[in-house]
Amino acid sequence: MSGNTCVIVGASHGGVNCAFELRKQGFDGDIVLIDKDPQLPYHRPPLSKAFLLGGDPTALQPLKAQSAYAQSDIDLKLGVEVESLDVSAKQVVTSEGAIDYDSVVLATGATPFIPPISGLSEAKNSFVLRDANDATDILAAVQNTENTINHVVVVGAGYIGLEAAASLSKLGAKVTVVEREQRILQRVASEPLSTFMTHKHKANGIEIVCQKTVSAVKTSEANQLVVLDDGTELKADMIIVGVGVRVNTELAQASGIETLPQGIVVDAHMKTSISNIYAVGDCTVFPHPTLGDKCHIESVQNAVGQARIVAQTITGKVSTYDEQPWFWSDQFDAKLQSVGLPKDADNILVREEGDNALSVWHFDGEALVCVEAINAPKAYVLGGRWIAKKVLIDKEKLTDVNVAIKDCVL
Amino acid sequence: MTQIIFITADEQEHVLEADSGSLMELAVANNIAGIDGDCGGVCSCATCHVHIAPEDKARVGEASEIEADMLELAENVTENSRLCCQIAISDKLEGIRVTVAEG
Ligand SMILES: Cc1cc2nc3c(=O)[nH]c(=O)nc-3n(C[C@H](O)[C@H](O)[C@H](O)COP(=O)(O)OP(=O)(O)OC[C@H]3O[C@@H](n4cnc5c(N)ncnc54)[C@H](O)[C@@H]3O)c2cc1C
Ligand code: FES
């Protein structure tokens, strides 16, 4: 396969794993891995958690050691932006010139959405949180002794917003989270889980305001206020905007690849609508045997899992992406883990284990489809195994905490 | 500096040194094959599975309950298994031998 060049656009969880997996699968052509971010590729999940709490702006956690790229003969080009794909000339056009390709993997991820709120673009200390630069800016603002951050308003109660809220509150700020929907995590988690996490945040001094939107930000010399739609004014020395993302589909779209608003359309082998162009990770919309034909998932597992599949596809194996999605989040002393997606569940059962642990079991008929666990790794591990093996479960036993989870199989 | 010996699937011995961080971070920083550390070390992925040499187990200590549960996601689990992101490097680990688990 020599004389065969694979260009990977985006060097984060998806792109980096794709590059190394290609080598593992025996790909012996050239691998060019490009990212506009100048940092050695790093783990994103700690940015809202350990990185903020650790207080050391240099403590990014690398995905791989710098030397690993050379060792695996991966040409890592950082600080280089891909501007377009020339599909007919088979070239990737970058800020530093064109590169001929035989195959391209788009691992372009997503960009935080900034809602059109009056005054937001002029606001002081207003941040999104997606990359190292965002996280370092937040940290610098927290550590700026001339301008103490006492009050923080987080807009949007998704995972990233809530994790940032938990971290900033631990660092001493008075945090208010404003959410448009009825409950926190509405888009991504079940109601019992939301309720548990709402209590957890409140118990740690965070204020949660649901069913309110931000109508304006008013910044003056003296102070900065976030104004809600009911007129409430919240002091905000810092604003974190965490209302979701827009997938980076521009490159694909401009080259005629099929896209949807949620992402770049791929098949179960990560092929896009144009041959020899693939996509993985947060930027994709993909079919899944149990989850539906237009899935979009933003998680490390999804990016890593799809990277593994695309490497197999490019090296001529036929494998289908059918992993059950899994996810984690850490907020205060709550370790949240989920497997499967709550989608299509027609009934859910809650198993409470003490006052700081619970698991939520989602069923579609008799079939277990998803488990969300807080401080309950056994539920997460066994649940994941049972979903994969389609094990039937005794629902009555499951809600009885005196019966061990492993004994709840029918 | 504490010396840690990683043994990879190809039976190579890698003698590494550090004085802080986790065994997983040390392994990733030195490209130890088979230690992926996908979750970044928060005991959520089980891609950092190792076997501790029996004679070193007492010094390394026991897995926490969460870690023990998460280990069930890994393959080739034995009584010497640990998720090495949960093992903090300190001088008391001097010279321990850690074999990367297959799977
Ligand atoms: C703060 C935070 C916390 C998170 N916590 C968790 C968690 O606890 N658990 C979990 O499972 N997931 C978590 N996630 C989600 C997880 O990080 C993402 O799902 C994952 O990063 C997706 O990887 P990706 O490679 O698909 O995309 P991304 O990580 O978005 O990477 C895309 C890369 O492409 C580059 N790029 C895009 N366009 C171009 C171009 N034209 N030219 C050059 N480069 C380009 C970008 O610079 C970027 O580096 C978190 C995310 C964030 C931001
Ligand atoms: S690195 Fe994920 S469990 Fe150890």
Coordinates of C-alpha atoms and ligand atoms in Angstrom, one line a residue:
Chain A
M1 CA 0.0 0.0 0.0
S2 CA 2.9 2.4 -0.2
G3 CA 2.4 5.6 -2.1
N4 CA -0.8 5.8 -0.2
T5 CA -1.5 8.9 1.8
C6 CA -4.2 9.3 4.4
V7 CA -4.8 12.9 5.5
I8 CA -6.7 13.3 8.8
V9 CA -8.3 16.6 9.5
G10 CA -8.6 17.3 13.3
A11 CA -6.2 15.9 15.8
S12 CA -8.3 15.3 18.9
H13 CA -9.9 12.1 20.3
G14 CA -11.2 11.1 16.9
G15 CA -8.2 12.0 14.6
V16 CA -5.4 10.9 16.9
N17 CA -6.9 7.5 17.6
C18 CA -7.5 7.1 13.9
A19 CA -3.9 7.8 13.1
F20 CA -2.5 5.3 15.6
E21 CA -5.2 2.7 14.8
L22 CA -4.3 2.9 11.1
R23 CA -0.7 1.8 12.1
K24 CA -2.0 -0.9 14.3
Q25 CA -4.1 -2.2 11.4
G26 CA -0.9 -2.3 9.3
F27 CA -1.4 0.8 7.2
D28 CA 2.0 1.5 5.7
G29 CA 1.3 4.6 3.7
D30 CA 1.9 8.2 4.8
I31 CA -0.3 9.6 7.6
V32 CA -0.7 13.3 7.8
L33 CA -2.6 14.5 10.9
I34 CA -3.6 18.2 10.9
D35 CA -5.0 20.5 13.5
K36 CA -5.3 24.2 13.7
D37 CA -4.9 24.0 17.5
P38 CA -1.2 24.5 18.2
Q39 CA -1.2 22.3 21.3
L40 CA 0.1 18.7 21.4
P41 CA -3.3 16.8 21.2
Y42 CA -4.8 16.6 24.6
H43 CA -7.7 15.1 26.6
R44 CA -10.8 17.3 26.5
P45 CA -12.9 16.0 29.4
P46 CA -10.5 17.2 32.1
L47 CA -10.8 20.8 30.8
S48 CA -14.0 21.3 32.7
K49 CA -12.8 19.2 35.7
A50 CA -9.3 18.4 36.8
F51 CA -7.7 21.1 34.7
L52 CA -9.7 23.9 36.1
L53 CA -9.4 22.6 39.6
G54 CA -5.6 21.9 39.3
G55 CA -4.9 25.5 38.6
D56 CA -1.9 24.8 36.4
P57 CA -2.4 26.3 32.9
T58 CA 0.5 24.1 31.5
A59 CA -1.0 20.9 32.8
L60 CA -2.9 19.7 29.7
Q61 CA -3.0 16.0 29.6
P62 CA -1.6 14.8 26.3
L63 CA -3.4 12.0 24.4
K64 CA -0.1 10.6 23.3
A65 CA 3.5 11.6 24.0
Q66 CA 5.1 13.9 21.5
S67 CA 7.6 11.1 20.6
A68 CA 4.8 8.6 19.9
Y69 CA 3.9 10.4 16.6
A70 CA 7.4 10.1 15.2
Q71 CA 7.7 6.6 16.5
S72 CA 4.6 5.6 14.6
D73 CA 5.6 7.7 11.6
I74 CA 2.7 10.1 11.9
D75 CA 3.3 13.5 10.4
L76 CA 1.6 15.7 12.9
K77 CA 1.0 19.2 11.6
L78 CA -0.2 21.5 14.4
G79 CA -1.3 25.1 14.0
V80 CA -2.3 24.4 10.4
E81 CA -5.8 25.0 9.2
V82 CA -7.5 22.9 6.5
E83 CA -9.2 25.4 4.2
S84 CA -10.8 23.1 1.7
L85 CA -10.9 19.7 0.0
D86 CA -10.4 19.6 -3.7
V87 CA -12.1 16.4 -4.4
S88 CA -11.4 16.2 -8.2
A89 CA -7.6 16.9 -7.7
K90 CA -7.6 14.8 -4.6
Q91 CA -5.9 17.5 -2.5
V92 CA -6.4 18.8 1.0
V93 CA -5.8 22.6 0.9
T94 CA -4.2 23.9 4.0
S95 CA -3.0 27.3 5.3
E96 CA 0.5 26.0 4.4
G97 CA -0.2 24.6 1.0
A98 CA -1.9 21.6 -0.7
I99 CA -1.4 17.9 0.2
D100 CA -2.2 15.1 -2.2
Y101 CA -4.4 12.4 -0.7
D102 CA -5.6 9.0 -1.4
S103 CA -8.0 9.0 1.5
V104 CA -9.2 11.7 3.9
V105 CA -10.7 11.3 7.4
L106 CA -12.7 14.3 8.7
A107 CA -12.5 14.4 12.5
T108 CA -13.4 18.1 12.7
G109 CA -15.6 17.9 15.8
A110 CA -17.8 20.8 16.8
T111 CA -17.7 24.4 17.8
P112 CA -19.7 25.9 20.8
F113 CA -22.8 27.7 19.7
I114 CA -23.1 31.3 20.9
P115 CA -26.7 32.4 21.3
P116 CA -27.6 35.9 20.0
I117 CA -28.0 37.6 23.4
S118 CA -27.8 41.3 23.5
G119 CA -24.6 42.5 25.2
L120 CA -23.0 39.0 25.3
S121 CA -20.3 39.7 22.7
E122 CA -19.1 42.8 24.6
A123 CA -19.3 41.1 28.0
K124 CA -16.3 40.8 30.3
N125 CA -14.9 37.4 31.2
S126 CA -17.4 35.6 29.0
F127 CA -16.3 32.2 27.8
V128 CA -17.2 29.0 26.0
L129 CA -15.4 25.8 26.9
R130 CA -14.3 23.5 24.1
D131 CA -10.5 23.6 23.8
A132 CA -7.3 24.3 25.7
N133 CA -7.4 27.9 24.8
D134 CA -10.9 28.4 26.4
A135 CA -9.9 26.5 29.5
T136 CA -6.6 28.4 29.9
D137 CA -8.5 31.7 29.5
I138 CA -11.0 30.7 32.2
L139 CA -8.2 29.7 34.5
A140 CA -6.4 33.0 33.9
A141 CA -9.6 35.0 34.7
V142 CA -10.0 32.9 37.9
Q143 CA -6.4 33.6 38.9
N144 CA -6.4 37.3 38.1
T145 CA -6.0 38.9 41.5
E146 CA -6.9 42.4 40.3
N147 CA -10.4 41.3 39.3
T148 CA -11.8 38.8 41.7
I149 CA -14.4 36.4 40.3
N150 CA -17.1 36.2 43.0
H151 CA -20.2 35.5 40.9
V152 CA -20.4 33.2 37.9
V153 CA -23.4 32.7 35.7
V154 CA -23.4 29.5 33.6
V155 CA -25.8 29.6 30.7
G156 CA -27.0 26.1 29.9
A157 CA -27.2 23.0 32.1
G158 CA -25.7 20.4 29.9
Y159 CA -22.7 18.3 31.1
I160 CA -20.0 20.8 30.3
G161 CA -21.9 23.7 31.9
L162 CA -22.6 21.7 35.0
E163 CA -19.0 20.5 35.3
A164 CA -17.7 24.0 34.9
A165 CA -20.2 25.1 37.5
A166 CA -19.0 22.4 39.9
S167 CA -15.4 23.3 39.4
L168 CA -15.8 27.1 39.6
S169 CA -17.9 26.6 42.8
K170 CA -15.2 24.5 44.3
L171 CA -12.7 27.3 43.5
G172 CA -14.9 29.6 45.6
A173 CA -17.2 31.3 43.3
K174 CA -21.0 31.7 43.8
V175 CA -22.4 30.0 40.8
T176 CA -25.9 30.3 39.2
V177 CA -26.8 28.0 36.4
V178 CA -29.6 29.2 34.0
E179 CA -31.4 26.6 31.9
R180 CA -34.1 27.2 29.3
E181 CA -35.7 23.7 29.7
Q182 CA -37.7 22.3 32.5
R183 CA -34.8 20.5 34.1
I184 CA -31.0 20.3 33.9
L185 CA -29.6 17.7 31.4
Q186 CA -33.0 17.5 29.8
R187 CA -31.6 16.6 26.4
V188 CA -29.2 13.9 27.6
A189 CA -30.4 12.3 30.8
S190 CA -33.5 10.9 32.5
E191 CA -35.5 12.8 35.0
P192 CA -34.4 10.8 38.1
L193 CA -30.8 11.6 37.1
S194 CA -31.6 15.3 36.6
T195 CA -33.3 15.4 40.0
F196 CA -30.4 13.7 41.7
M197 CA -27.9 16.1 40.1
T198 CA -30.0 19.1 40.9
H199 CA -29.9 18.2 44.6
K200 CA -26.2 17.6 44.4
H201 CA -25.5 21.0 42.9
K202 CA -27.9 22.8 45.3
A203 CA -26.3 21.0 48.3
N204 CA -23.0 22.4 47.2
G205 CA -24.2 26.0 47.0
I206 CA -25.0 26.3 43.3
E207 CA -28.2 27.9 42.3
I208 CA -30.1 26.3 39.5
V209 CA -32.7 28.3 37.6
C210 CA -34.7 26.4 35.1
Q211 CA -37.3 27.5 32.5
K212 CA -35.6 30.9 32.2
T213 CA -33.7 32.3 29.3
V214 CA -31.1 35.0 29.3
S215 CA -32.3 38.1 27.5
A216 CA -29.3 40.4 27.9
V217 CA -26.0 41.1 29.5
K218 CA -25.4 44.5 30.9
T219 CA -21.8 45.5 31.5
S220 CA -20.6 48.7 33.1
E221 CA -17.5 49.9 34.8
A222 CA -19.0 49.0 38.2
N223 CA -20.5 45.6 37.5
Q224 CA -21.9 43.1 35.0
L225 CA -25.4 41.7 35.2
V226 CA -27.1 38.8 33.4
V227 CA -30.7 39.7 32.8
L228 CA -33.3 36.9 32.6
D229 CA -36.5 36.9 30.7
D230 CA -38.5 37.5 33.9
G231 CA -36.4 40.6 34.7
T232 CA -34.2 38.9 37.3
E233 CA -30.7 40.4 37.3
L234 CA -27.8 38.1 38.3
K235 CA -24.4 39.5 39.1
A236 CA -21.8 37.9 36.8
D237 CA -18.1 38.6 37.1
M238 CA -17.8 35.6 34.7
I239 CA -20.2 34.1 32.2
I240 CA -19.8 30.5 30.9
V241 CA -21.9 29.8 27.8
G242 CA -22.6 26.1 27.5
V243 CA -25.7 25.8 25.3
G244 CA -24.4 23.2 22.9
V245 CA -22.4 23.0 19.7
R246 CA -22.6 23.4 16.0
V247 CA -20.9 20.6 14.2
N248 CA -18.0 21.6 11.9
T249 CA -19.5 20.5 8.6
E250 CA -18.3 23.4 6.4
L251 CA -15.4 21.5 4.8
A252 CA -17.6 18.6 3.9
Q253 CA -20.4 20.7 2.7
A254 CA -18.3 22.9 0.5
S255 CA -16.9 19.8 -1.2
G256 CA -20.3 18.4 -1.9
I257 CA -20.4 15.7 0.8
E258 CA -23.8 14.9 2.2
T259 CA -24.4 16.6 5.5
L260 CA -27.3 17.3 7.8
P261 CA -27.6 20.0 10.4
Q262 CA -26.5 17.5 13.0
G263 CA -23.4 16.4 11.1
I264 CA -21.6 14.8 8.2
V265 CA -23.5 11.7 7.0
V266 CA -21.5 8.5 7.2
D267 CA -22.5 4.8 6.8
A268 CA -21.7 2.1 9.3
H269 CA -18.1 1.9 8.0
M270 CA -17.6 5.7 8.4
K271 CA -17.7 6.4 4.7
T272 CA -19.2 9.7 3.6
S273 CA -21.1 10.1 0.3
I274 CA -17.8 10.7 -1.6
S275 CA -15.5 7.8 -2.0
N276 CA -12.2 7.8 -0.1
I277 CA -13.5 10.5 2.3
Y278 CA -14.5 9.3 5.8
A279 CA -15.6 11.0 9.0
V280 CA -15.5 10.1 12.7
G281 CA -16.4 11.5 16.1
D282 CA -18.5 14.5 17.1
C283 CA -18.9 15.6 13.5
T284 CA -20.8 12.6 12.3
V285 CA -24.4 11.4 11.8
F286 CA -24.3 7.6 11.6
P287 CA -26.5 4.5 11.5
H288 CA -26.4 2.1 14.4
P289 CA -28.1 -1.3 14.6
T290 CA -30.0 -0.6 17.7
L291 CA -30.1 3.2 18.0
G292 CA -31.4 4.3 14.7
D293 CA -30.1 5.5 11.3
K294 CA -29.4 9.1 12.1
C295 CA -27.4 9.0 15.4
H296 CA -25.2 11.8 16.6
I297 CA -23.2 11.4 19.8
E298 CA -20.7 13.7 21.4
S299 CA -18.4 11.5 23.5
V300 CA -14.9 10.2 23.8
Q301 CA -16.1 6.6 23.4
N302 CA -17.9 7.5 20.1
A303 CA -14.8 9.3 18.7
V304 CA -12.4 6.5 19.7
G305 CA -14.8 3.7 18.6
Q306 CA -15.4 5.2 15.2
A307 CA -11.7 5.9 14.7
R308 CA -11.1 2.2 15.2
I309 CA -13.7 1.3 12.5
V310 CA -12.5 3.8 10.0
A311 CA -8.9 2.5 10.3
Q312 CA -10.3 -1.0 9.5
T313 CA -12.3 0.3 6.6
I314 CA -9.3 2.1 5.1
T315 CA -7.1 -1.0 5.5
G316 CA -9.7 -3.1 3.6
K317 CA -11.5 -4.9 6.4
V318 CA -15.2 -4.8 6.7
S319 CA -16.3 -3.8 10.2
T320 CA -19.5 -2.1 11.3
Y321 CA -19.8 0.4 14.0
D322 CA -22.2 -1.1 16.5
E323 CA -20.7 -0.3 19.9
Q324 CA -23.1 0.6 22.7
P325 CA -22.3 4.2 23.5
W326 CA -20.9 4.9 27.0
F327 CA -20.2 8.2 28.7
W328 CA -19.0 9.5 32.0
S329 CA -19.2 12.8 33.9
D330 CA -17.7 13.8 37.3
Q331 CA -19.4 16.6 39.3
F332 CA -18.6 17.0 43.0
D333 CA -18.6 13.6 44.5
A334 CA -21.0 12.2 41.9
K335 CA -19.4 9.8 39.4
L336 CA -21.9 9.5 36.6
Q337 CA -21.6 6.7 34.1
S338 CA -24.1 5.7 31.4
V339 CA -24.3 3.0 28.8
G340 CA -26.8 2.9 25.9
L341 CA -29.0 5.8 25.1
P342 CA -32.3 6.5 26.9
K343 CA -34.0 6.8 23.4
D344 CA -37.1 4.7 22.8
A345 CA -37.4 3.5 26.4
D346 CA -41.0 3.0 27.3
N347 CA -40.4 2.5 31.0
I348 CA -37.7 3.2 33.5
L349 CA -36.9 1.8 36.9
V350 CA -34.8 3.5 39.6
R351 CA -32.7 1.6 42.0
E352 CA -31.6 3.7 44.9
E353 CA -28.6 2.6 46.9
G354 CA -28.1 4.8 49.9
D355 CA -28.5 8.5 49.6
N356 CA -25.5 9.1 47.3
A357 CA -25.9 6.4 44.7
L358 CA -28.6 5.4 42.2
S359 CA -29.0 3.7 38.9
V360 CA -31.7 4.3 36.3
W361 CA -32.6 1.4 34.1
H362 CA -34.3 2.0 30.8
F363 CA -36.4 -0.7 29.1
D364 CA -37.9 -0.9 25.7
G365 CA -40.6 -3.5 26.4
E366 CA -38.6 -6.2 28.2
A367 CA -35.3 -5.2 26.6
L368 CA -32.8 -3.3 28.6
V369 CA -31.6 -0.4 26.5
C370 CA -29.7 2.0 28.8
V371 CA -28.4 2.3 32.3
E372 CA -27.4 5.6 33.9
A373 CA -25.5 5.2 37.1
I374 CA -24.4 7.6 39.8
N375 CA -21.7 6.2 42.2
A376 CA -23.0 2.8 41.1
P377 CA -20.3 1.3 38.9
K378 CA -21.7 -2.3 39.3
A379 CA -25.0 -1.2 37.7
Y380 CA -23.0 0.5 34.9
V381 CA -20.8 -2.5 34.3
L382 CA -23.5 -5.2 34.5
G383 CA -26.0 -3.1 32.7
G384 CA -23.6 -2.6 29.8
R385 CA -23.0 -6.3 29.6
W386 CA -26.7 -7.2 29.8
I387 CA -27.6 -4.7 27.0
A388 CA -25.0 -6.2 24.8
K389 CA -26.0 -9.8 25.5
K390 CA -29.8 -9.0 25.5
V391 CA -30.2 -10.5 28.9
L392 CA -33.7 -10.4 30.4
I393 CA -34.0 -8.9 33.8
D394 CA -36.3 -9.4 36.8
K395 CA -37.6 -5.9 37.2
E396 CA -39.1 -6.4 40.6
K397 CA -35.8 -7.7 42.1
L398 CA -33.9 -4.9 40.4
T399 CA -35.7 -2.2 42.4
D400 CA -35.1 -4.1 45.7
V401 CA -31.7 -3.0 47.0
N402 CA -31.5 -6.0 49.2
V403 CA -31.1 -8.1 46.1
A404 CA -27.6 -7.8 44.5
I405 CA -27.7 -6.5 41.0
K406 CA -26.0 -9.7 39.6
D407 CA -28.9 -11.7 41.0
C408 CA -31.5 -9.8 39.1
V409 CA -31.2 -11.9 35.9
L410 CA -34.3 -13.8 34.9
Chain B
M1 CA 12.8 9.4 41.1
T2 CA 11.0 6.1 41.4
Q3 CA 11.8 3.3 38.9
I4 CA 8.9 1.3 37.5
I5 CA 9.3 -1.6 35.1
F6 CA 6.6 -2.1 32.5
I7 CA 6.5 -5.4 30.6
T8 CA 4.6 -5.2 27.3
A9 CA 3.0 -8.0 25.3
D10 CA 6.2 -8.5 23.2
E11 CA 7.9 -9.4 26.6
Q12 CA 10.0 -6.2 26.4
E13 CA 11.0 -4.6 29.7
H14 CA 10.7 -0.9 29.8
V15 CA 12.4 0.8 32.8
L16 CA 10.7 4.1 33.4
E17 CA 11.1 6.8 36.0
A18 CA 8.9 9.4 37.6
D19 CA 8.2 10.9 41.0
S20 CA 4.6 11.8 40.6
G21 CA 1.5 11.2 38.5
S22 CA -0.1 7.9 37.9
L23 CA 1.3 4.7 36.4
M24 CA -1.1 5.2 33.5
E25 CA 0.3 8.7 32.8
L26 CA 3.9 7.4 33.0
A27 CA 3.0 4.6 30.5
V28 CA 1.3 7.0 28.1
A29 CA 4.2 9.5 28.2
N30 CA 6.5 6.6 27.3
N31 CA 4.3 5.0 24.6
I32 CA 3.8 1.7 26.4
A33 CA 1.8 -0.4 24.0
G34 CA -1.5 -1.5 25.4
I35 CA -2.1 1.3 27.8
D36 CA -4.5 3.7 26.1
G37 CA -5.9 5.6 29.0
D38 CA -9.0 6.7 27.0
C39 CA -10.8 8.4 29.9
G40 CA -7.7 10.3 31.0
G41 CA -7.4 8.4 34.2
V42 CA -10.7 8.8 36.0
C43 CA -11.5 5.1 36.3
S44 CA -14.1 5.2 33.6
C45 CA -12.7 3.2 30.6
A46 CA -10.7 0.2 31.8
T47 CA -8.1 0.7 29.0
C48 CA -5.2 0.9 31.4
H49 CA -5.4 -2.7 32.7
V50 CA -2.1 -4.2 34.1
H51 CA -1.1 -7.2 36.2
I52 CA 1.1 -6.4 39.2
A53 CA 3.9 -8.8 40.0
P54 CA 2.6 -11.0 42.9
E55 CA 5.6 -10.0 45.1
D56 CA 4.9 -6.3 44.6
K57 CA 1.2 -6.4 45.3
A58 CA 1.4 -5.6 49.0
R59 CA 3.3 -2.4 48.2
V60 CA 0.9 -1.3 45.5
G61 CA -2.2 -1.9 47.6
E62 CA -5.8 -3.0 46.8
A63 CA -8.2 -1.7 44.2
S64 CA -11.0 0.6 45.5
E65 CA -14.5 -0.7 45.2
I66 CA -15.1 1.4 42.1
E67 CA -12.0 0.2 40.4
A68 CA -12.8 -3.4 41.3
D69 CA -16.2 -3.0 39.6
M70 CA -14.7 -1.3 36.6
L71 CA -12.1 -4.1 36.2
E72 CA -14.9 -6.4 35.2
L73 CA -15.0 -4.5 31.9
A74 CA -11.5 -5.7 31.1
E75 CA -10.4 -9.0 29.7
N76 CA -7.9 -11.4 31.2
V77 CA -8.6 -10.2 34.7
T78 CA -6.7 -12.0 37.5
E79 CA -6.2 -11.5 41.2
N80 CA -3.2 -9.3 40.2
S81 CA -5.2 -7.0 38.0
R82 CA -5.3 -3.2 38.5
L83 CA -6.4 -0.2 36.5
C84 CA -3.1 1.6 36.6
C85 CA -4.5 5.1 36.4
Q86 CA -5.6 4.5 40.0
I87 CA -2.0 3.8 41.1
A88 CA -0.2 7.0 42.2
I89 CA 3.6 6.9 41.9
S90 CA 5.6 7.3 45.1
D91 CA 8.9 6.0 46.4
K92 CA 7.2 3.1 48.0
L93 CA 6.7 1.7 44.5
E94 CA 10.5 1.6 43.7
G95 CA 11.3 -1.2 41.3
I96 CA 7.8 -2.7 40.9
R97 CA 7.1 -4.9 37.9
V98 CA 3.9 -4.2 36.0
T99 CA 2.8 -6.3 33.0
V100 CA 0.4 -4.8 30.5
A101 CA -2.7 -7.0 30.3
E102 CA -3.7 -8.4 27.0
G103 CA -7.1 -7.8 25.5
Ligands
LIG1 C1 -15.0 20.6 28.5 C2 -15.4 19.2 27.9 C3 -15.6 18.2 28.7 C4 -16.0 16.9 28.2 N1 -16.2 15.9 29.0 C5 -16.5 14.7 28.5 C6 -16.6 13.5 29.4 O1 -16.5 13.6 30.6 N2 -16.8 12.3 28.8 C7 -16.9 12.1 27.4 O2 -17.1 11.0 27.0 N3 -16.8 13.2 26.6 C8 -16.6 14.5 27.1 N4 -16.5 15.5 26.3 C9 -16.7 15.3 24.8 C10 -15.5 14.9 24.1 O3 -14.4 15.6 24.5 C11 -15.7 15.0 22.6 O4 -16.8 14.1 22.3 C12 -14.5 14.6 21.8 O5 -13.5 15.6 22.0 C13 -14.8 14.4 20.3 O6 -13.6 14.2 19.6 P1 -13.5 14.6 18.1 O7 -12.1 14.3 17.7 O8 -14.6 14.1 17.3 O9 -13.7 16.2 18.0 P2 -13.0 17.4 18.8 O10 -12.5 17.0 20.1 O11 -14.0 18.6 18.7 O12 -11.8 17.8 17.8 C14 -11.9 18.3 16.5 C15 -10.6 18.9 16.1 O13 -10.6 19.3 14.8 C16 -9.9 20.5 14.6 N5 -10.4 21.1 13.4 C17 -11.7 21.4 13.0 N6 -11.7 21.9 11.8 C18 -10.4 22.0 11.4 C19 -9.8 22.5 10.2 N7 -10.6 23.0 9.2 N8 -8.5 22.5 10.1 C20 -7.7 22.0 11.1 N9 -8.2 21.5 12.2 C21 -9.6 21.5 12.4 C22 -10.2 21.3 15.9 O14 -9.2 22.2 16.1 C23 -10.2 20.2 16.9 O15 -9.0 20.0 17.6 C24 -16.1 16.8 26.8 C25 -15.9 17.9 25.9 C26 -15.5 19.1 26.5 C27 -15.2 20.2 25.5
FES2 S1 -7.4 5.4 32.2 FE1 -9.6 5.0 32.0 S2 -9.8 3.6 33.7 FE2 -7.7 4.0 33.8

